[in-house]
Amino acid sequence: MQTSPHLETPKQCDFKIGQRVHWVGDYRRIGTVKYVGQVEGYSGLWIGVDWDNCDGKHDGSVNGVRYFTAQFPNSASFARPHTLTTGVSLLQALNIRYRTSSTKEELDEMYVLSSSHKRVNVQLIGTEKIEDILGRFEELPGASLSYLGVSSAGDRFEISKTLPCLKELDLTGNLLSEWQDIDTICSGLPALTALNLTSNKMSSDVVGISHLRNLRLLVLNNVSISWSQVEVLKDSLQVIEELHLMGNKIREITPASSQFVQGFYSLRVLNLEDNYIADWGEILKLSQLKCLEQLHLNKNNLEHIWYPTTDEAQHKPFQNLRCLLIGGNKIEDLASIDALNSYPALVDIRCSENPATDPNRGGIGRFALIARLANVKILNGSEITPRERKESEIRYVRLVMSKPHQNLEEIKRLHPRFTELKSFHGIEDERPSNGPAGPQKMSSGLITVTLKCIAPSICEKAPITKKLPSTTTVGKLKTLCLSFFKLKYFKPRLYLQEDGSPLHTLLDDDMASLNDAGVCNQSTVLVDEE
């Protein structure tokens, strides 16, 4: 492929390579300038843009001539200069957002549809008063300037004069790219404590930043920042309490000067969701952050979890970590789940959407997770009541007892809490087939099961409660459901309803007994169709 020759950019052109721009009239169509010059076969000046949303036509080459290389095959296009804008300053955006009055035409378009589908105009009561309050910038405590094309700070003295009381500022989806502009904005806003820079593609140059010292909340989601850059910013984030770093393709935690991340003496919440971290060893580099209470790691590539030995660190690792979110990773081994018991303060865990914890992928259900996690009070966003914990632990012990094992050592290896729970709940050594699988022992060996038909193709049917032998197989229960609900030409699919969980456990092994499948006394089984 032929490469385009270097063409001199006309002096009157305000565009430069690497500059952030958006389409005129569409603040959300944002891209990066990759080329400024002529395009072979077309007259005049063209701007080559690589669009963030991949809303382009090619990869930077046209008619066999490559002008630049785009991030994706169809994320680039060429545009005339008048169709693009390089953005506005912070205060210009403020005026656009809060001092632009609605036109008569816009007010006329405010309507609702009546029952007869006719337009009924809506009059907004109190809009003048609200606009008056928002228009007094000197009293404004917070401002949302998302997707307004902000590309520069402007004069910091004017910012300070205009917004002396501003504490919260949302700059999501703008054209900011230089950290010096962020520093200027913060220097002009001495009261600022919360700043959101989501989806601004920031430069890798973070040297000389010194005015972030009052920030307590900083959101840097999807800004293309690395942990090395975070380390540079750290010294200016002296009182930071919440730091959000979602969607930055972070793979490694790289401390500046030691084995562990130092500083961040006030940091309570660290959000690293939707990144590329695969090795738990990278996470352990955060273990000496003494104030850290919440660590968000959903949607990474983590496969294993363990707790470090204390002789590797100066202080007890993760000594105050209360909440850990690890949903949507690649954790397959239950040893990783069991390792969470070693984290001294951990009481709130989200671990859904992992192979080890997804019953639909061969993982364990909610009751087994509760039994294996001794100190957890909130699991996958749902509080664990004392009753649910007791019933889950008894059900888990009886399920383990029903499985054939080689010896006691094998049981201890596969189920570290089994012996403790068996003793705590006073469960005797007996085959569960001689009694119920649930928390209530019944001399007859029967368990009470409620069946609810949820199949959309049949009329609503009242739930049915039956007493069944705990040795009844799943396949036999399916046949019984056809009789109980008087169903014909129906192929049932059964789910065990888990208390406190929006997800239900599929009962897909027709040969398994209700006991082996985890169905216990007072359980609810949902009857659906395939």
Short mmCIF file of C-alpha atoms in Angstrom, two decimals:
data_model
loop_
_atom_site.label_atom_id
_atom_site.label_comp_id
_atom_site.label_asym_id
_atom_site.label_seq_id
_atom_site.Cartn_x
_atom_site.Cartn_y
_atom_site.Cartn_z
CA MET A 1 0.00 0.00 0.00
CA GLN A 2 1.23 3.47 -0.91
CA THR A 3 1.96 5.93 1.91
CA SER A 4 0.74 9.49 1.58
CA PRO A 5 3.45 12.16 1.15
CA HIS A 6 3.88 14.79 3.87
CA LEU A 7 1.69 17.75 3.09
CA GLU A 8 2.04 21.12 4.73
CA THR A 9 -0.92 22.06 6.89
CA PRO A 10 -2.42 25.42 5.95
CA LYS A 11 -1.69 28.08 8.53
CA GLN A 12 -5.35 28.96 8.91
CA CYS A 13 -6.12 25.42 10.11
CA ASP A 14 -6.58 25.11 13.89
CA PHE A 15 -6.34 21.33 13.96
CA LYS A 16 -3.26 19.37 15.04
CA ILE A 17 -2.33 15.71 15.32
CA GLY A 18 -3.48 14.13 18.59
CA GLN A 19 -6.10 16.79 19.23
CA ARG A 20 -9.51 15.74 20.54
CA VAL A 21 -12.53 16.89 18.54
CA HIS A 22 -16.23 16.25 18.24
CA TRP A 23 -18.68 16.47 15.38
CA VAL A 24 -20.48 19.79 15.13
CA GLY A 25 -23.90 19.39 16.69
CA ASP A 26 -23.12 16.00 18.24
CA TYR A 27 -21.18 16.23 21.51
CA ARG A 28 -21.07 12.45 21.86
CA ARG A 29 -19.35 11.75 18.55
CA ILE A 30 -15.80 12.25 19.79
CA GLY A 31 -12.51 11.32 18.16
CA THR A 32 -8.79 12.01 17.86
CA VAL A 33 -7.20 13.89 14.97
CA LYS A 34 -4.77 11.57 13.19
CA TYR A 35 -4.13 13.43 9.95
CA VAL A 36 -4.38 17.01 8.62
CA GLY A 37 -3.85 17.66 4.94
CA GLN A 38 -4.94 16.76 1.44
CA VAL A 39 -6.49 13.48 0.28
CA GLU A 40 -5.54 12.17 -3.14
CA GLY A 41 -8.39 12.59 -5.63
CA TYR A 42 -10.25 15.14 -3.50
CA SER A 43 -9.78 18.87 -3.36
CA GLY A 44 -9.25 21.02 -0.30
CA LEU A 45 -8.22 20.33 3.28
CA TRP A 46 -9.28 17.16 5.11
CA ILE A 47 -9.06 16.09 8.76
CA GLY A 48 -8.51 12.40 9.43
CA VAL A 49 -10.29 11.36 12.64
CA ASP A 50 -10.20 8.09 14.59
CA TRP A 51 -13.61 7.95 16.30
CA ASP A 52 -13.98 6.62 19.86
CA ASN A 53 -17.28 4.89 19.08
CA CYS A 54 -15.86 3.25 15.90
CA ASP A 55 -18.40 5.20 13.84
CA GLY A 56 -16.16 5.49 10.79
CA LYS A 57 -15.75 4.16 7.28
CA HIS A 58 -12.19 2.82 7.04
CA ASP A 59 -8.92 2.19 8.91
CA GLY A 60 -7.08 5.33 7.81
CA SER A 61 -6.47 4.35 4.19
CA VAL A 62 -8.43 5.45 1.10
CA ASN A 63 -8.08 4.12 -2.44
CA GLY A 64 -4.91 2.21 -1.60
CA VAL A 65 -3.18 5.17 0.10
CA ARG A 66 -2.55 4.99 3.84
CA TYR A 67 -2.78 8.35 5.62
CA PHE A 68 -2.78 7.02 9.20
CA THR A 69 -3.52 3.84 11.15
CA ALA A 70 -6.79 3.71 13.07
CA GLN A 71 -7.49 1.62 16.16
CA PHE A 72 -10.13 -0.49 14.36
CA PRO A 73 -10.92 -1.41 10.73
CA ASN A 74 -13.92 0.94 10.55
CA SER A 75 -13.24 3.56 13.21
CA ALA A 76 -11.76 6.28 10.94
CA SER A 77 -13.07 8.80 8.45
CA PHE A 78 -12.10 12.07 6.80
CA ALA A 79 -14.05 15.24 7.52
CA ARG A 80 -14.01 18.86 6.40
CA PRO A 81 -12.75 21.32 9.05
CA HIS A 82 -16.12 23.10 9.31
CA THR A 83 -17.83 19.85 10.41
CA LEU A 84 -15.57 19.48 13.46
CA THR A 85 -15.02 21.57 16.57
CA THR A 86 -12.08 21.66 18.95
CA GLY A 87 -14.31 22.47 21.91
CA VAL A 88 -14.83 25.22 24.48
CA SER A 89 -13.42 26.31 27.82
CA LEU A 90 -14.84 25.30 31.19
CA LEU A 91 -16.71 28.58 31.77
CA GLN A 92 -18.10 28.61 28.24
CA ALA A 93 -19.55 25.15 28.85
CA LEU A 94 -20.96 26.36 32.16
CA ASN A 95 -22.87 29.13 30.37
CA ILE A 96 -24.12 26.69 27.74
CA ARG A 97 -25.45 24.31 30.38
CA TYR A 98 -26.93 26.69 32.94
CA ARG A 99 -27.64 30.01 31.20
CA THR A 100 -29.11 28.89 27.91
CA SER A 101 -32.84 29.56 28.12
CA SER A 102 -35.34 27.32 26.38
CA THR A 103 -36.74 28.81 23.17
CA LYS A 104 -40.46 29.18 22.52
CA GLU A 105 -40.23 26.39 19.96
CA GLU A 106 -38.63 24.07 22.56
CA LEU A 107 -41.28 24.92 25.13
CA ASP A 108 -44.01 24.28 22.56
CA GLU A 109 -42.55 20.81 22.01
CA MET A 110 -43.06 19.89 25.69
CA TYR A 111 -46.21 17.75 25.69
CA VAL A 112 -47.78 14.48 26.78
CA LEU A 113 -50.24 12.26 24.93
CA SER A 114 -53.80 12.06 26.21
CA SER A 115 -55.81 8.84 26.30
CA SER A 116 -57.07 9.73 22.83
CA HIS A 117 -53.47 10.22 21.63
CA LYS A 118 -53.76 13.98 21.31
CA ARG A 119 -50.94 16.34 22.32
CA VAL A 120 -51.46 18.19 25.59
CA ASN A 121 -48.91 20.96 26.17
CA VAL A 122 -47.04 20.86 29.48
CA GLN A 123 -46.25 23.96 31.49
CA LEU A 124 -43.29 23.58 33.84
CA ILE A 125 -44.00 25.32 37.14
CA GLY A 126 -41.05 26.93 38.90
CA THR A 127 -38.60 26.78 36.00
CA GLU A 128 -37.75 30.47 36.31
CA LYS A 129 -36.89 30.04 39.98
CA ILE A 130 -34.73 26.99 39.25
CA GLU A 131 -32.97 28.74 36.38
CA ASP A 132 -32.35 31.74 38.63
CA ILE A 133 -30.72 29.55 41.28
CA LEU A 134 -28.60 27.72 38.73
CA GLY A 135 -27.67 31.02 37.12
CA ARG A 136 -26.05 32.32 40.30
CA PHE A 137 -22.73 30.59 39.72
CA GLU A 138 -21.13 32.02 42.85
CA GLU A 139 -23.54 29.91 44.96
CA LEU A 140 -23.39 26.76 42.83
CA PRO A 141 -22.21 23.73 44.92
CA GLY A 142 -22.04 21.29 42.02
CA ALA A 143 -21.97 21.36 38.21
CA SER A 144 -22.56 18.67 35.61
CA LEU A 145 -20.82 19.57 32.33
CA SER A 146 -20.83 16.13 30.76
CA TYR A 147 -20.61 15.90 26.96
CA LEU A 148 -20.33 19.63 26.28
CA GLY A 149 -17.07 19.66 24.36
CA VAL A 150 -14.89 21.07 27.16
CA SER A 151 -11.33 21.03 25.82
CA SER A 152 -9.48 23.57 27.97
CA ALA A 153 -9.52 25.11 31.42
CA GLY A 154 -9.52 28.77 30.53
CA ASP A 155 -8.29 31.43 32.96
CA ARG A 156 -7.98 30.02 36.49
CA PHE A 157 -8.60 33.41 38.08
CA GLU A 158 -11.90 33.72 36.21
CA ILE A 159 -12.78 30.18 37.29
CA SER A 160 -12.06 31.02 40.92
CA LYS A 161 -14.05 34.27 40.71
CA THR A 162 -17.03 32.61 39.01
CA LEU A 163 -17.26 29.37 41.02
CA PRO A 164 -15.91 30.04 44.53
CA CYS A 165 -18.16 27.46 46.23
CA LEU A 166 -18.08 24.60 43.71
CA LYS A 167 -17.48 21.27 45.46
CA GLU A 168 -18.48 18.71 42.81
CA LEU A 169 -17.69 18.81 39.10
CA ASP A 170 -18.66 16.23 36.45
CA LEU A 171 -16.68 16.52 33.21
CA THR A 172 -17.62 13.13 31.73
CA GLY A 173 -17.21 12.68 27.98
CA ASN A 174 -15.43 15.91 27.07
CA LEU A 175 -12.35 16.71 24.97
CA LEU A 176 -9.86 17.22 27.80
CA SER A 177 -6.54 15.47 27.30
CA GLU A 178 -3.84 17.49 29.09
CA TRP A 179 -3.29 17.03 32.82
CA GLN A 180 -2.12 20.62 33.01
CA ASP A 181 -5.68 21.71 32.18
CA ILE A 182 -6.98 19.54 35.02
CA ASP A 183 -4.43 21.09 37.36
CA THR A 184 -5.51 24.58 36.28
CA ILE A 185 -9.19 23.77 36.85
CA CYS A 186 -8.48 22.42 40.33
CA SER A 187 -6.27 25.38 41.21
CA GLY A 188 -9.17 27.69 40.38
CA LEU A 189 -11.63 25.66 42.46
CA PRO A 190 -10.21 25.54 46.00
CA ALA A 191 -13.45 24.09 47.42
CA LEU A 192 -13.56 21.21 44.92
CA THR A 193 -13.67 17.77 46.58
CA ALA A 194 -15.19 15.53 43.84
CA LEU A 195 -14.11 15.39 40.19
CA ASN A 196 -15.34 13.04 37.45
CA LEU A 197 -13.18 12.80 34.30
CA THR A 198 -14.74 9.64 32.83
CA SER A 199 -14.15 9.13 29.09
CA ASN A 200 -11.65 11.94 28.60
CA LYS A 201 -8.60 10.44 26.85
CA MET A 202 -5.82 11.80 29.02
CA SER A 203 -2.17 12.28 28.06
CA SER A 204 0.55 10.08 29.54
CA ASP A 205 2.38 13.22 30.75
CA VAL A 206 1.35 13.79 34.37
CA VAL A 207 4.43 15.69 35.55
CA GLY A 208 3.97 18.88 37.55
CA ILE A 209 0.45 18.24 38.85
CA SER A 210 0.06 19.79 42.30
CA HIS A 211 -3.48 21.14 42.76
CA LEU A 212 -5.46 17.93 43.36
CA ARG A 213 -4.71 18.00 47.07
CA ASN A 214 -8.30 18.75 48.19
CA LEU A 215 -9.96 16.00 46.15
CA ARG A 216 -11.66 13.25 48.14
CA LEU A 217 -13.33 11.59 45.15
CA LEU A 218 -11.66 11.21 41.75
CA VAL A 219 -13.21 9.24 38.89
CA LEU A 220 -10.81 8.29 36.10
CA ASN A 221 -12.86 5.66 34.28
CA ASN A 222 -11.94 5.06 30.62
CA VAL A 223 -9.22 7.71 30.49
CA SER A 224 -6.37 5.44 29.27
CA ILE A 225 -4.39 5.77 32.49
CA SER A 226 -1.83 3.22 33.75
CA TRP A 227 -0.93 2.45 37.35
CA SER A 228 2.48 4.06 36.79
CA GLN A 229 0.68 7.33 36.06
CA VAL A 230 -1.48 6.85 39.17
CA GLU A 231 1.75 6.61 41.18
CA VAL A 232 2.82 9.99 39.78
CA LEU A 233 -0.54 11.55 40.70
CA LYS A 234 -0.44 10.00 44.17
CA ASP A 235 1.60 12.72 45.86
CA SER A 236 -0.95 15.36 44.89
CA LEU A 237 -3.89 13.22 46.06
CA GLN A 238 -3.18 13.80 49.72
CA VAL A 239 -6.72 13.29 51.10
CA ILE A 240 -8.24 11.05 48.42
CA GLU A 241 -10.86 8.65 49.80
CA GLU A 242 -12.38 7.19 46.62
CA LEU A 243 -10.46 6.44 43.41
CA HIS A 244 -12.23 4.92 40.41
CA LEU A 245 -10.11 3.47 37.58
CA MET A 246 -12.57 1.37 35.56
CA GLY A 247 -11.96 0.41 31.95
CA ASN A 248 -8.32 1.47 31.61
CA LYS A 249 -6.88 -1.87 30.39
CA ILE A 250 -4.68 -2.02 33.50
CA ARG A 251 -2.76 -5.31 33.69
CA GLU A 252 -0.20 -4.59 36.39
CA ILE A 253 0.04 -2.70 39.65
CA THR A 254 3.49 -1.11 39.54
CA PRO A 255 4.54 0.49 42.85
CA ALA A 256 6.96 3.37 42.51
CA SER A 257 9.61 2.43 45.02
CA SER A 258 8.86 -0.82 46.88
CA GLN A 259 7.16 -4.18 46.69
CA PHE A 260 3.85 -2.73 47.87
CA VAL A 261 1.87 0.39 46.98
CA GLN A 262 2.59 3.05 49.60
CA GLY A 263 0.82 6.30 50.47
CA PHE A 264 -2.90 6.79 49.87
CA TYR A 265 -3.29 7.20 53.62
CA SER A 266 -7.00 8.10 53.40
CA LEU A 267 -8.04 5.80 50.54
CA ARG A 268 -11.14 3.78 51.49
CA VAL A 269 -12.54 2.77 48.08
CA LEU A 270 -10.50 1.62 45.07
CA ASN A 271 -12.38 0.64 41.91
CA LEU A 272 -10.42 -1.41 39.35
CA GLU A 273 -13.39 -3.01 37.61
CA ASP A 274 -13.35 -3.86 33.91
CA ASN A 275 -9.57 -4.05 33.53
CA TYR A 276 -7.19 -6.81 32.40
CA ILE A 277 -5.67 -7.93 35.73
CA ALA A 278 -5.12 -11.70 35.70
CA ASP A 279 -2.63 -12.38 38.50
CA TRP A 280 -3.77 -12.08 42.14
CA GLY A 281 -0.16 -11.25 42.95
CA GLU A 282 -0.79 -7.84 41.39
CA ILE A 283 -3.70 -7.27 43.78
CA LEU A 284 -1.57 -8.23 46.78
CA LYS A 285 0.62 -5.20 46.04
CA LEU A 286 -2.29 -3.17 47.43
CA SER A 287 -2.41 -5.13 50.68
CA GLN A 288 -0.57 -2.50 52.77
CA LEU A 289 -3.13 0.27 52.17
CA LYS A 290 -4.25 0.39 55.78
CA CYS A 291 -7.47 2.39 55.28
CA LEU A 292 -8.71 0.42 52.26
CA GLU A 293 -12.25 -0.85 52.98
CA GLN A 294 -13.68 -1.56 49.51
CA LEU A 295 -11.87 -3.12 46.55
CA HIS A 296 -13.83 -3.49 43.30
CA LEU A 297 -12.38 -6.07 40.90
CA ASN A 298 -15.42 -7.17 38.87
CA LYS A 299 -14.82 -8.05 35.21
CA ASN A 300 -11.08 -8.68 35.24
CA ASN A 301 -9.28 -11.90 34.26
CA LEU A 302 -8.53 -13.26 37.74
CA GLU A 303 -8.27 -17.05 38.02
CA HIS A 304 -6.96 -17.72 41.54
CA ILE A 305 -7.10 -16.02 44.96
CA TRP A 306 -4.90 -16.59 47.99
CA TYR A 307 -3.93 -14.83 51.19
CA PRO A 308 -0.27 -13.84 51.58
CA THR A 309 1.93 -14.94 54.44
CA THR A 310 2.36 -12.17 57.00
CA ASP A 311 6.16 -12.28 56.92
CA GLU A 312 6.09 -10.81 53.41
CA ALA A 313 4.69 -7.49 54.65
CA GLN A 314 5.19 -4.98 57.42
CA HIS A 315 1.51 -4.94 58.44
CA LYS A 316 -1.26 -7.53 58.32
CA PRO A 317 -2.41 -7.68 54.66
CA PHE A 318 -5.74 -6.00 53.90
CA GLN A 319 -6.35 -5.45 57.59
CA ASN A 320 -9.45 -3.25 57.08
CA LEU A 321 -10.85 -4.62 53.81
CA ARG A 322 -14.58 -5.15 54.39
CA CYS A 323 -15.95 -5.35 50.84
CA LEU A 324 -14.47 -7.30 47.90
CA LEU A 325 -16.15 -7.47 44.48
CA ILE A 326 -14.74 -10.23 42.23
CA GLY A 327 -17.75 -11.01 40.03
CA GLY A 328 -17.35 -11.77 36.35
CA ASN A 329 -13.81 -13.18 36.56
CA LYS A 330 -12.42 -16.62 35.65
CA ILE A 331 -12.20 -18.23 39.09
CA GLU A 332 -12.73 -21.99 38.77
CA ASP A 333 -11.31 -23.46 41.99
CA LEU A 334 -13.15 -23.51 45.31
CA ALA A 335 -9.83 -23.13 47.12
CA SER A 336 -9.92 -19.50 45.98
CA ILE A 337 -13.34 -19.08 47.59
CA ASP A 338 -12.13 -20.73 50.81
CA ALA A 339 -9.10 -18.41 50.87
CA LEU A 340 -11.41 -15.45 51.43
CA ASN A 341 -11.91 -16.67 55.01
CA SER A 342 -8.33 -15.57 55.74
CA TYR A 343 -9.07 -11.90 55.04
CA PRO A 344 -9.57 -10.61 58.60
CA ALA A 345 -12.30 -7.97 58.14
CA LEU A 346 -14.10 -9.23 55.02
CA VAL A 347 -17.90 -9.33 55.42
CA ASP A 348 -19.26 -8.25 52.01
CA ILE A 349 -18.41 -10.32 48.91
CA ARG A 350 -19.65 -10.39 45.33
CA CYS A 351 -18.41 -13.47 43.48
CA SER A 352 -21.18 -14.22 40.98
CA GLU A 353 -20.50 -14.96 37.30
CA ASN A 354 -17.41 -17.04 37.99
CA PRO A 355 -17.23 -20.71 36.90
CA ALA A 356 -16.79 -21.80 40.53
CA THR A 357 -19.89 -19.94 41.72
CA ASP A 358 -22.25 -20.31 38.77
CA PRO A 359 -24.48 -23.40 39.15
CA ASN A 360 -25.30 -23.26 35.46
CA ARG A 361 -21.61 -23.80 34.69
CA GLY A 362 -20.99 -26.51 37.26
CA GLY A 363 -20.31 -24.19 40.18
CA ILE A 364 -21.80 -24.20 43.67
CA GLY A 365 -25.00 -22.44 44.70
CA ARG A 366 -25.68 -19.73 47.23
CA PHE A 367 -26.21 -22.09 50.18
CA ALA A 368 -22.81 -23.73 49.67
CA LEU A 369 -21.11 -20.34 49.34
CA ILE A 370 -22.66 -19.18 52.61
CA ALA A 371 -21.49 -22.35 54.34
CA ARG A 372 -17.93 -22.07 53.02
CA LEU A 373 -17.60 -18.33 53.84
CA ALA A 374 -17.67 -18.16 57.62
CA ASN A 375 -17.77 -14.41 58.26
CA VAL A 376 -19.63 -13.03 55.26
CA LYS A 377 -22.79 -11.05 56.05
CA ILE A 378 -23.62 -9.82 52.52
CA LEU A 379 -23.26 -12.15 49.52
CA ASN A 380 -23.76 -10.94 45.97
CA GLY A 381 -25.58 -7.86 47.22
CA SER A 382 -28.04 -9.76 49.42
CA GLU A 383 -27.88 -9.83 53.21
CA ILE A 384 -27.47 -13.23 54.89
CA THR A 385 -29.92 -13.63 57.77
CA PRO A 386 -29.04 -15.83 60.77
CA ARG A 387 -31.75 -18.28 59.69
CA GLU A 388 -30.41 -18.49 56.14
CA ARG A 389 -26.88 -19.11 57.43
CA LYS A 390 -28.02 -21.87 59.78
CA GLU A 391 -30.11 -23.63 57.13
CA SER A 392 -27.38 -23.26 54.51
CA GLU A 393 -24.70 -24.71 56.78
CA ILE A 394 -26.84 -27.71 57.80
CA ARG A 395 -27.85 -28.35 54.21
CA TYR A 396 -24.21 -28.13 53.13
CA VAL A 397 -23.03 -30.60 55.80
CA ARG A 398 -25.70 -33.13 54.86
CA LEU A 399 -24.85 -32.73 51.19
CA VAL A 400 -21.16 -33.44 51.90
CA MET A 401 -22.12 -36.45 54.03
CA SER A 402 -24.14 -37.86 51.15
CA LYS A 403 -21.13 -37.90 48.84
CA PRO A 404 -18.69 -40.84 48.76
CA HIS A 405 -15.21 -39.87 49.97
CA GLN A 406 -12.01 -41.87 50.29
CA ASN A 407 -11.21 -40.73 53.81
CA LEU A 408 -11.54 -37.90 56.33
CA GLU A 409 -8.44 -36.15 54.98
CA GLU A 410 -10.04 -35.87 51.55
CA ILE A 411 -13.14 -34.31 53.11
CA LYS A 412 -11.02 -31.78 55.01
CA ARG A 413 -9.15 -30.88 51.83
CA LEU A 414 -12.26 -30.41 49.72
CA HIS A 415 -14.46 -28.94 52.47
CA PRO A 416 -12.32 -27.10 55.04
CA ARG A 417 -15.29 -26.06 57.22
CA PHE A 418 -17.10 -29.42 57.18
CA THR A 419 -15.82 -30.77 60.52
CA GLU A 420 -16.37 -27.41 62.25
CA LEU A 421 -19.94 -27.08 60.96
CA LYS A 422 -20.84 -30.70 61.63
CA SER A 423 -19.78 -30.30 65.26
CA PHE A 424 -21.34 -26.85 65.68
CA HIS A 425 -24.77 -28.00 64.50
CA GLY A 426 -24.59 -31.37 66.28
CA ILE A 427 -25.13 -33.44 63.15
CA GLU A 428 -24.61 -37.18 63.71
CA ASP A 429 -22.72 -39.48 61.38
CA GLU A 430 -25.50 -40.99 59.31
CA ARG A 431 -26.45 -41.39 55.71
CA PRO A 432 -28.81 -38.55 54.70
CA SER A 433 -30.90 -41.12 52.84
CA ASN A 434 -32.21 -42.26 56.22
CA GLY A 435 -33.58 -38.80 56.90
CA PRO A 436 -34.27 -35.46 55.31
CA ALA A 437 -31.65 -33.38 53.55
CA GLY A 438 -32.81 -30.16 55.14
CA PRO A 439 -32.37 -28.46 58.49
CA GLN A 440 -35.41 -30.19 59.99
CA LYS A 441 -34.94 -33.88 60.70
CA MET A 442 -38.03 -36.00 59.98
CA SER A 443 -38.35 -39.59 61.20
CA SER A 444 -40.23 -40.60 58.10
CA GLY A 445 -37.43 -39.59 55.77
CA LEU A 446 -39.76 -37.21 53.93
CA ILE A 447 -39.15 -33.61 53.01
CA THR A 448 -41.71 -30.92 52.28
CA VAL A 449 -41.24 -29.35 48.84
CA THR A 450 -43.27 -26.53 47.28
CA LEU A 451 -43.65 -26.74 43.49
CA LYS A 452 -44.36 -23.56 41.52
CA CYS A 453 -45.22 -23.73 37.82
CA ILE A 454 -43.69 -20.74 35.96
CA ALA A 455 -43.93 -22.00 32.37
CA PRO A 456 -45.19 -19.14 30.15
CA SER A 457 -47.13 -21.43 27.77
CA ILE A 458 -49.67 -22.63 30.34
CA CYS A 459 -52.29 -20.87 32.42
CA GLU A 460 -51.47 -19.74 35.93
CA LYS A 461 -51.55 -22.61 38.40
CA ALA A 462 -51.48 -22.46 42.17
CA PRO A 463 -48.32 -23.72 43.92
CA ILE A 464 -48.48 -27.29 45.23
CA THR A 465 -46.79 -28.48 48.43
CA LYS A 466 -45.91 -32.17 48.66
CA LYS A 467 -44.05 -34.47 51.03
CA LEU A 468 -41.54 -36.55 49.10
CA PRO A 469 -38.79 -39.01 50.01
CA SER A 470 -35.42 -37.28 49.96
CA THR A 471 -34.22 -40.17 47.76
CA THR A 472 -36.63 -39.20 44.96
CA THR A 473 -34.64 -38.56 41.80
CA VAL A 474 -34.86 -35.36 39.78
CA GLY A 475 -36.15 -37.38 36.84
CA LYS A 476 -38.92 -38.90 38.97
CA LEU A 477 -39.88 -35.44 40.26
CA LYS A 478 -40.25 -34.22 36.66
CA THR A 479 -42.69 -37.07 35.99
CA LEU A 480 -44.59 -36.30 39.19
CA CYS A 481 -44.89 -32.63 38.16
CA LEU A 482 -46.71 -33.67 34.99
CA SER A 483 -49.23 -35.50 37.16
CA PHE A 484 -49.50 -32.87 39.90
CA PHE A 485 -50.18 -30.03 37.44
CA LYS A 486 -52.10 -32.21 34.91
CA LEU A 487 -49.75 -31.32 32.07
CA LYS A 488 -49.66 -33.01 28.66
CA TYR A 489 -47.13 -32.68 25.85
CA PHE A 490 -44.89 -30.79 28.26
CA LYS A 491 -41.17 -31.31 28.89
CA PRO A 492 -40.36 -29.84 32.32
CA ARG A 493 -37.17 -28.10 33.40
CA LEU A 494 -36.69 -27.77 37.18
CA TYR A 495 -34.92 -25.04 39.15
CA LEU A 496 -34.15 -24.88 42.86
CA GLN A 497 -35.11 -21.44 44.14
CA GLU A 498 -32.31 -19.91 46.23
CA ASP A 499 -33.38 -17.53 49.02
CA GLY A 500 -31.80 -14.11 48.64
CA SER A 501 -30.48 -14.83 45.15
CA PRO A 502 -31.99 -13.65 41.83
CA LEU A 503 -30.47 -16.72 40.13
CA HIS A 504 -31.86 -20.22 40.55
CA THR A 505 -30.03 -23.57 40.41
CA LEU A 506 -30.86 -25.76 37.40
CA LEU A 507 -31.65 -29.36 38.38
CA ASP A 508 -30.35 -31.05 35.24
CA ASP A 509 -29.12 -34.42 36.55
CA ASP A 510 -32.13 -36.74 36.28
CA MET A 511 -30.31 -39.50 38.18
CA ALA A 512 -29.46 -37.35 41.22
CA SER A 513 -31.60 -37.63 44.32
CA LEU A 514 -33.29 -34.55 45.73
CA ASN A 515 -30.85 -34.77 48.61
CA ASP A 516 -27.83 -34.81 46.29
CA ALA A 517 -29.27 -31.96 44.24
CA GLY A 518 -29.49 -29.77 47.35
CA VAL A 519 -33.28 -29.89 47.72
CA CYS A 520 -34.06 -29.90 51.43
CA ASN A 521 -37.06 -29.59 53.70
CA GLN A 522 -39.15 -26.44 52.95
CA SER A 523 -37.39 -25.95 49.59
CA THR A 524 -39.15 -24.40 46.59
CA VAL A 525 -38.74 -25.94 43.13
CA LEU A 526 -39.72 -23.95 40.06
CA VAL A 527 -41.25 -25.88 37.16
CA ASP A 528 -40.47 -24.39 33.75
CA GLU A 529 -40.50 -25.85 30.25
CA GLU A 530 -37.63 -26.59 27.89
#
